[in-house]
CSV table of C-alpha atoms in Angstrom, one decimal:
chain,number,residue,atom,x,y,z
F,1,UNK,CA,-36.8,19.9,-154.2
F,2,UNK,CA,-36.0,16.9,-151.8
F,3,UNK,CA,-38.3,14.8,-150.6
F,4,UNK,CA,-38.6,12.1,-148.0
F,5,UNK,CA,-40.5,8.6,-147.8
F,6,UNK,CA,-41.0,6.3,-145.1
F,7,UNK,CA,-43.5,3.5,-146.4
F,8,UNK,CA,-44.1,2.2,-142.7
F,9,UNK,CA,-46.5,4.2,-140.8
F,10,UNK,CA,-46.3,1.9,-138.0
F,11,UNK,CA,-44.0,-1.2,-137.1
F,12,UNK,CA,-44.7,-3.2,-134.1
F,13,UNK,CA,-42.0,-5.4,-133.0
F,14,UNK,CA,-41.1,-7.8,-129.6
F,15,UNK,CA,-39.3,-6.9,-126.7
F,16,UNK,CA,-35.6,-7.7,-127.6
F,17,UNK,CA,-36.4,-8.7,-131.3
F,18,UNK,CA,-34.2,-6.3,-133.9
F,19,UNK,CA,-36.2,-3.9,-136.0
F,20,UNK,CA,-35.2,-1.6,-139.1
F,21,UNK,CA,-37.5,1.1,-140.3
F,22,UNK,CA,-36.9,2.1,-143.8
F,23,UNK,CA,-36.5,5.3,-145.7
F,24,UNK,CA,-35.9,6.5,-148.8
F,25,UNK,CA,-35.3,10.0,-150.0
F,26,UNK,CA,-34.8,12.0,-153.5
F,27,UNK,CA,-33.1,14.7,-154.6
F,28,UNK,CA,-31.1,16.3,-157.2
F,29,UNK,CA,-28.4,17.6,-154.9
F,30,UNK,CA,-26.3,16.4,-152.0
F,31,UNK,CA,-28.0,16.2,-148.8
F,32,UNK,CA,-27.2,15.7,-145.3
F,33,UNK,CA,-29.7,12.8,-143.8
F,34,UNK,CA,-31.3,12.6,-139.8
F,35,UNK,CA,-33.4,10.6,-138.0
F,36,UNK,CA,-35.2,11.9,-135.2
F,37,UNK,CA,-37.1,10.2,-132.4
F,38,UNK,CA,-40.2,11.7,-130.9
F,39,UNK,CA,-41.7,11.0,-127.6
F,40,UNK,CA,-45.1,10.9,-126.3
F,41,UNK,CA,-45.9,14.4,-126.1
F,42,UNK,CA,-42.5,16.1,-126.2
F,43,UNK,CA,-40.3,17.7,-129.0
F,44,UNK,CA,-37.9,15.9,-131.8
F,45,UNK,CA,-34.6,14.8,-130.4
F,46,UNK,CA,-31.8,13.9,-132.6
F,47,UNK,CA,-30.6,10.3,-132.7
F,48,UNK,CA,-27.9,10.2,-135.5
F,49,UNK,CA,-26.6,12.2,-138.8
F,50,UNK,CA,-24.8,11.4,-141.7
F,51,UNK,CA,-23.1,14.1,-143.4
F,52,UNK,CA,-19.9,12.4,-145.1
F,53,UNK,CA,-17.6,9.9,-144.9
F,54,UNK,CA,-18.4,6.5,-142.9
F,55,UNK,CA,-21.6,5.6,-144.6
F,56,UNK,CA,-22.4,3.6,-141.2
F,57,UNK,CA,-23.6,5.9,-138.3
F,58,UNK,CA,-24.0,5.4,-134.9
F,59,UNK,CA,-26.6,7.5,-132.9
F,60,UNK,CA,-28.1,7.3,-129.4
F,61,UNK,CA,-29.8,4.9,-127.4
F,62,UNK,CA,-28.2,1.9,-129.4
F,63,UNK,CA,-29.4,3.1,-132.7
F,64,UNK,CA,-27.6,3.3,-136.2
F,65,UNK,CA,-28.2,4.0,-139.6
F,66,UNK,CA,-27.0,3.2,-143.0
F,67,UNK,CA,-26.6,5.7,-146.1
F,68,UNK,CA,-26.7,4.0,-149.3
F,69,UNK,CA,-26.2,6.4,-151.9
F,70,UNK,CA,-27.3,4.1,-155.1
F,71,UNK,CA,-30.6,2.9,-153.5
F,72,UNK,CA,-31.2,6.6,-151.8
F,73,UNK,CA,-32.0,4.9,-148.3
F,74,UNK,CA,-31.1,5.8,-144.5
F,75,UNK,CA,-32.7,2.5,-143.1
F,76,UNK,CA,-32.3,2.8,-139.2
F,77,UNK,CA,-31.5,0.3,-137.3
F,78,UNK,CA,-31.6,-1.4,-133.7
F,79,UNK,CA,-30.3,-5.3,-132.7
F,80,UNK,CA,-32.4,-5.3,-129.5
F,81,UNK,CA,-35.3,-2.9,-128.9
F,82,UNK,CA,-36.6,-2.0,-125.7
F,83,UNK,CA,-40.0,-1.0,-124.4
F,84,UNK,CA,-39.1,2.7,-123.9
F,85,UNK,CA,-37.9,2.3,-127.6
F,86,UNK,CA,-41.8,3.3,-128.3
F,87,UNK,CA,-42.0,6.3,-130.0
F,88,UNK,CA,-42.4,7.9,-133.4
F,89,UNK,CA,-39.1,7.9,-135.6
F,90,UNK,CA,-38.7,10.7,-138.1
F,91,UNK,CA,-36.4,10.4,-141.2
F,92,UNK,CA,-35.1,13.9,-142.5
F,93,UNK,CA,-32.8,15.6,-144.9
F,94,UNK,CA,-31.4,19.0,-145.4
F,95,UNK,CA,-29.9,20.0,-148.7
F,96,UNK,CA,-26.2,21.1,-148.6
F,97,UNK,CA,-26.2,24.9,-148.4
F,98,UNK,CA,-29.7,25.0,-147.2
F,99,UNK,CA,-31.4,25.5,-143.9
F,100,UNK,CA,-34.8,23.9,-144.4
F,101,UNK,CA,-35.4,20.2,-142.9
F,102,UNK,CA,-38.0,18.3,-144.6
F,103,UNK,CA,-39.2,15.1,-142.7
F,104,UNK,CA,-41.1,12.2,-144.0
F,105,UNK,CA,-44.4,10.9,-142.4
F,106,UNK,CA,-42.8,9.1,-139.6
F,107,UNK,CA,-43.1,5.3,-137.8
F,108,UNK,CA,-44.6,4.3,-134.9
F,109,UNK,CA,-42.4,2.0,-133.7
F,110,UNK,CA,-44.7,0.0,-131.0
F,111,UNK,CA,-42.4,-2.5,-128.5
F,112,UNK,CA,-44.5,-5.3,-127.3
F,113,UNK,CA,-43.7,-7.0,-124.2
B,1,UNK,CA,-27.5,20.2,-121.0
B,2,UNK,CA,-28.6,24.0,-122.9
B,3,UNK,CA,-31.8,23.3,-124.4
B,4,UNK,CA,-34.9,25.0,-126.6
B,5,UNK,CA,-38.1,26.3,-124.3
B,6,UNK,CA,-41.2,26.9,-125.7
B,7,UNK,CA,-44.2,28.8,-123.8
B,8,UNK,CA,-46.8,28.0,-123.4
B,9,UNK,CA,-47.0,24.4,-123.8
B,10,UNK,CA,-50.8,24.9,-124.5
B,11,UNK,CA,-52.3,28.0,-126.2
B,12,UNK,CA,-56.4,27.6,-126.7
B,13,UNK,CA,-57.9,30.5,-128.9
B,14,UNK,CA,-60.9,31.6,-130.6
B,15,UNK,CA,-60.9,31.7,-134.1
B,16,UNK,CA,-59.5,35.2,-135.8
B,17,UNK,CA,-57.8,36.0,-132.9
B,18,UNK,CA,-53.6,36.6,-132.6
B,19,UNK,CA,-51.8,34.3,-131.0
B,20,UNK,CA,-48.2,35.4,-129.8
B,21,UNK,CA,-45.8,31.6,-129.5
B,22,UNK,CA,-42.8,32.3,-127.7
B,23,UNK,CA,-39.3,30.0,-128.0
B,24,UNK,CA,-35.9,30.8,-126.0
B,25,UNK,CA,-33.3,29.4,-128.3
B,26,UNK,CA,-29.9,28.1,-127.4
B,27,UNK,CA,-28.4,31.4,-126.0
B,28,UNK,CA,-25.3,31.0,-128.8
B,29,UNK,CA,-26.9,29.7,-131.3
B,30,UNK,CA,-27.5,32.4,-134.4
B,31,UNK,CA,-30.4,30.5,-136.7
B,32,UNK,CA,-33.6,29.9,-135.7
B,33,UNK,CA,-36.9,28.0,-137.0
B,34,UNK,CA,-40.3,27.5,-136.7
B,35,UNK,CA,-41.9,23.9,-137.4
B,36,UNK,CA,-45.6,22.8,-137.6
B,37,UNK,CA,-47.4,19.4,-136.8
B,38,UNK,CA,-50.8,19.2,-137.6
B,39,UNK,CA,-52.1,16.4,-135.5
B,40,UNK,CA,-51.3,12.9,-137.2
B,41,UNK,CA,-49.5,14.7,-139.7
B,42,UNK,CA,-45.3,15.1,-140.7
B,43,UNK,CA,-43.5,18.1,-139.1
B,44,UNK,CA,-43.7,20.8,-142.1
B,45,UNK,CA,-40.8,23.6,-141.8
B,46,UNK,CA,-42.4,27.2,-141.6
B,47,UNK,CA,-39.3,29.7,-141.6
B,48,UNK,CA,-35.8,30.1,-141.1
B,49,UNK,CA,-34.3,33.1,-139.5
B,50,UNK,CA,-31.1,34.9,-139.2
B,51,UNK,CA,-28.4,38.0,-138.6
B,52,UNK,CA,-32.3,39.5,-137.6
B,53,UNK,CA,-34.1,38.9,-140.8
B,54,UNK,CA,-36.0,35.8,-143.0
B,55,UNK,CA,-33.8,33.4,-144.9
B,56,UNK,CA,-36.0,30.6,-145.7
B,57,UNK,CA,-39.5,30.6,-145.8
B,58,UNK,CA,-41.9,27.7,-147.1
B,59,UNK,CA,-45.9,28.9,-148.7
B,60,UNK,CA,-47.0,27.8,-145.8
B,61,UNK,CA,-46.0,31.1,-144.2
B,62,UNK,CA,-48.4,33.6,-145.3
B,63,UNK,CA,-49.3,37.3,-144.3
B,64,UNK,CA,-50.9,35.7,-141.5
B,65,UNK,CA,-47.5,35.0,-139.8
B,66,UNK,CA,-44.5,36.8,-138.6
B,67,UNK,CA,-41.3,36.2,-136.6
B,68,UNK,CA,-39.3,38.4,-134.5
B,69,UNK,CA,-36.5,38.1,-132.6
B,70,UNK,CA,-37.2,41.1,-130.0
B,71,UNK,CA,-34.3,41.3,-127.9
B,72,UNK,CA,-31.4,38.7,-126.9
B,73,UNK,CA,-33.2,35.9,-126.4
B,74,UNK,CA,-36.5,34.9,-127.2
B,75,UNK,CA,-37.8,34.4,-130.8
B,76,UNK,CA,-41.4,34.6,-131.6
B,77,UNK,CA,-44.0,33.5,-134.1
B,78,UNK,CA,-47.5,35.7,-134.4
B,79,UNK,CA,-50.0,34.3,-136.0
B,80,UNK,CA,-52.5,37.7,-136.9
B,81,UNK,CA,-56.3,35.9,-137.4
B,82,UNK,CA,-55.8,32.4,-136.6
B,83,UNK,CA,-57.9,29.8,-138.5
B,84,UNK,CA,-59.4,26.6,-137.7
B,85,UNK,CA,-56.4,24.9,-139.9
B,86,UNK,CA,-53.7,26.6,-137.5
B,87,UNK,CA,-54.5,24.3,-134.8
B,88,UNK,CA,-51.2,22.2,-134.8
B,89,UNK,CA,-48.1,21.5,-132.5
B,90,UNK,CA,-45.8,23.8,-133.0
B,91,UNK,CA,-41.7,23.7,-132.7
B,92,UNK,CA,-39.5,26.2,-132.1
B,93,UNK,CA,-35.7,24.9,-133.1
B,94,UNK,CA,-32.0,26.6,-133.2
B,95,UNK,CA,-28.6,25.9,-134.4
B,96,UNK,CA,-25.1,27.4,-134.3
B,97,UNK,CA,-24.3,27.0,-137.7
B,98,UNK,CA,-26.1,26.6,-141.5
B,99,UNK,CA,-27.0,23.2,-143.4
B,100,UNK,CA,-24.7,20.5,-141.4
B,101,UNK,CA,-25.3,21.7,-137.6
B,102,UNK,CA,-27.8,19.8,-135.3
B,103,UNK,CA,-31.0,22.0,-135.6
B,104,UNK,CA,-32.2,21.3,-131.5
B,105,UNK,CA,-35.9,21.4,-131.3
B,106,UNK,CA,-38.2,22.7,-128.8
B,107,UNK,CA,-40.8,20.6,-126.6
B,108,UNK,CA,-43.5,22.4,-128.6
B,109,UNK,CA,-46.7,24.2,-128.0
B,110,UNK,CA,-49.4,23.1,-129.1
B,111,UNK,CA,-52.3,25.5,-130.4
B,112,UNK,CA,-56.0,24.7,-130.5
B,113,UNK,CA,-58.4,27.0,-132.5
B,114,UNK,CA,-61.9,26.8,-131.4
C-alpha cells in the first residue's frame, strides 16, 4: 500500500517571500504523484502531476514541483507567493494501474502581508 | 470550463436517518469517486466506480453505503443509518480515463449528523 507524508501541518510565509512545502511518499510500486490546492470552503483543484519523464513539473498559478525518485519526495514549490496563495495544499499519489488517490494530511500555507 | 456539481452543499440530518448525496460528473467522463473529509482531517477515498458497477472500494465503505449511477448523469452516494462519525465533507470526483487521468473533484457537501 502507498502512503503519503507531509511533516508540515502549517507553513506561514511573507508576502513575496518563496516557500516549498515538503512531501514524501512510499511505495512498493510506481506511482503517479499530485498536489492539490484547496480553498476556503470549496473542492480540491489540481495544480500539477508528474507521471513520467521531466522530473520538474510546472502547475498552475506559478507553482512547480520536483520528483525525486531516490529521496521519494514531490517538494512543491513557489518563488513569490501571494496573499490569495492561502489555502490548504494536498500531496497525493495513485499507484499505476490503480484508481484510488491517497492524500497526505495537508499544509496550511498562511501568506502574511 | 465542464466541471463536477454536488447537491446539496449542506445536508443536516438526525442520527439513523438515510441521507441521499447527489454528484453530476463530467458528462464524458466514465469513472467516478466518492471522497470523505472529516473536519481537520486528510481526504480518505471511499469508492471507485465504473462500466455501472464497484471497482475500488476502501473498509471505510461498509453496508452502510451504496452508490448508484441511476441514469446518464448523476451518481449518488446513500448512506442507510447515518452515525455521528459520518459527519464529514464529502467529494464527489470523475475522470475520463484509469490511474494517470486528472480525477476533477467536486465543490463538496458537507454532512452534519445531529
Amino acid at each position: 500500500a502507498q502512503s503519503v507524508t507531509q511533516l508540515d501541518s502549517q507553513v506561514p510565509v511573507f508576502e513575496e517571500a518563496p516557500v516549498e512545502l515538503r512531501c514524501n511518499y512510499s511505495s512498493s510500486v510506481s506511482v503517479y504523484l499530485f498536489w492539490y490546492v484547496q480553498y476556503p470552503n470549496q473542492g480540491l483543484q489540481l495544480l500539477l502531476k508528474y507521471l513520467s519523464g521531466s522530473t520538474l513539473v510546472k502547475g498552475i498559478n506559478g507553482f512547480e514541483a520536483e520528483f525525486n525518485k531516490s529521496q521519494t519526495s514531490f517538494h512543491l514549490r513557489k518563488p513569490s507567493v501571494h496573499i490569495s496563495d492561502t489555502a490548504e495544499y494536498f500531496c497525493a499519489v495513485i499507484r499505476r494501474g490503480y484508481q484510488k488517490v491517497t492524500f497526505g494530511t495537508g499544509t496550511k500555507l498562511q501568506v502574511i502581508p | 470550463e465542464p466541471e463536477v456539481t454536488q447537491t446539496p452543499s449542506h445536508q443536516v440530518t438526525q442520527m439513523g436517518q438515510e441521507v441521499i448525496l447527489r454528484c453530476v460528473p463530467i458528462s464524458n467522463h466514465l469513472y467516478f469517486y466518492w471522497y470523505r473529509q472529516i473536519l481537520g482531517q486528510k481526504v480518505e477515498f471511499l469508492v471507485s466506480f465504473y462500466n455501472n458497477e464497484i471497482s475500488e472500494k476502501s473498509e471505510i465503505f461498509d453496508d452502510q453505503f451504496s452508490v448508484e449511477r441511476p441514469d446518464g448523469s448523476n451518481f449518488t452516494l446513500k448512506i442507510r443509518s447515518t452515525k455521528l462519525e459520518d459527519s464529514a465533507m464529502y467529494f464527489c470526483a470523475s475522470t475520463l480515463g484509469q490511474g494517470a487521468g486528472e480525477q476533477f473533484f467536486g465543490p463538496g457537501t458537507r454532512l452534519t449528523v445531529l
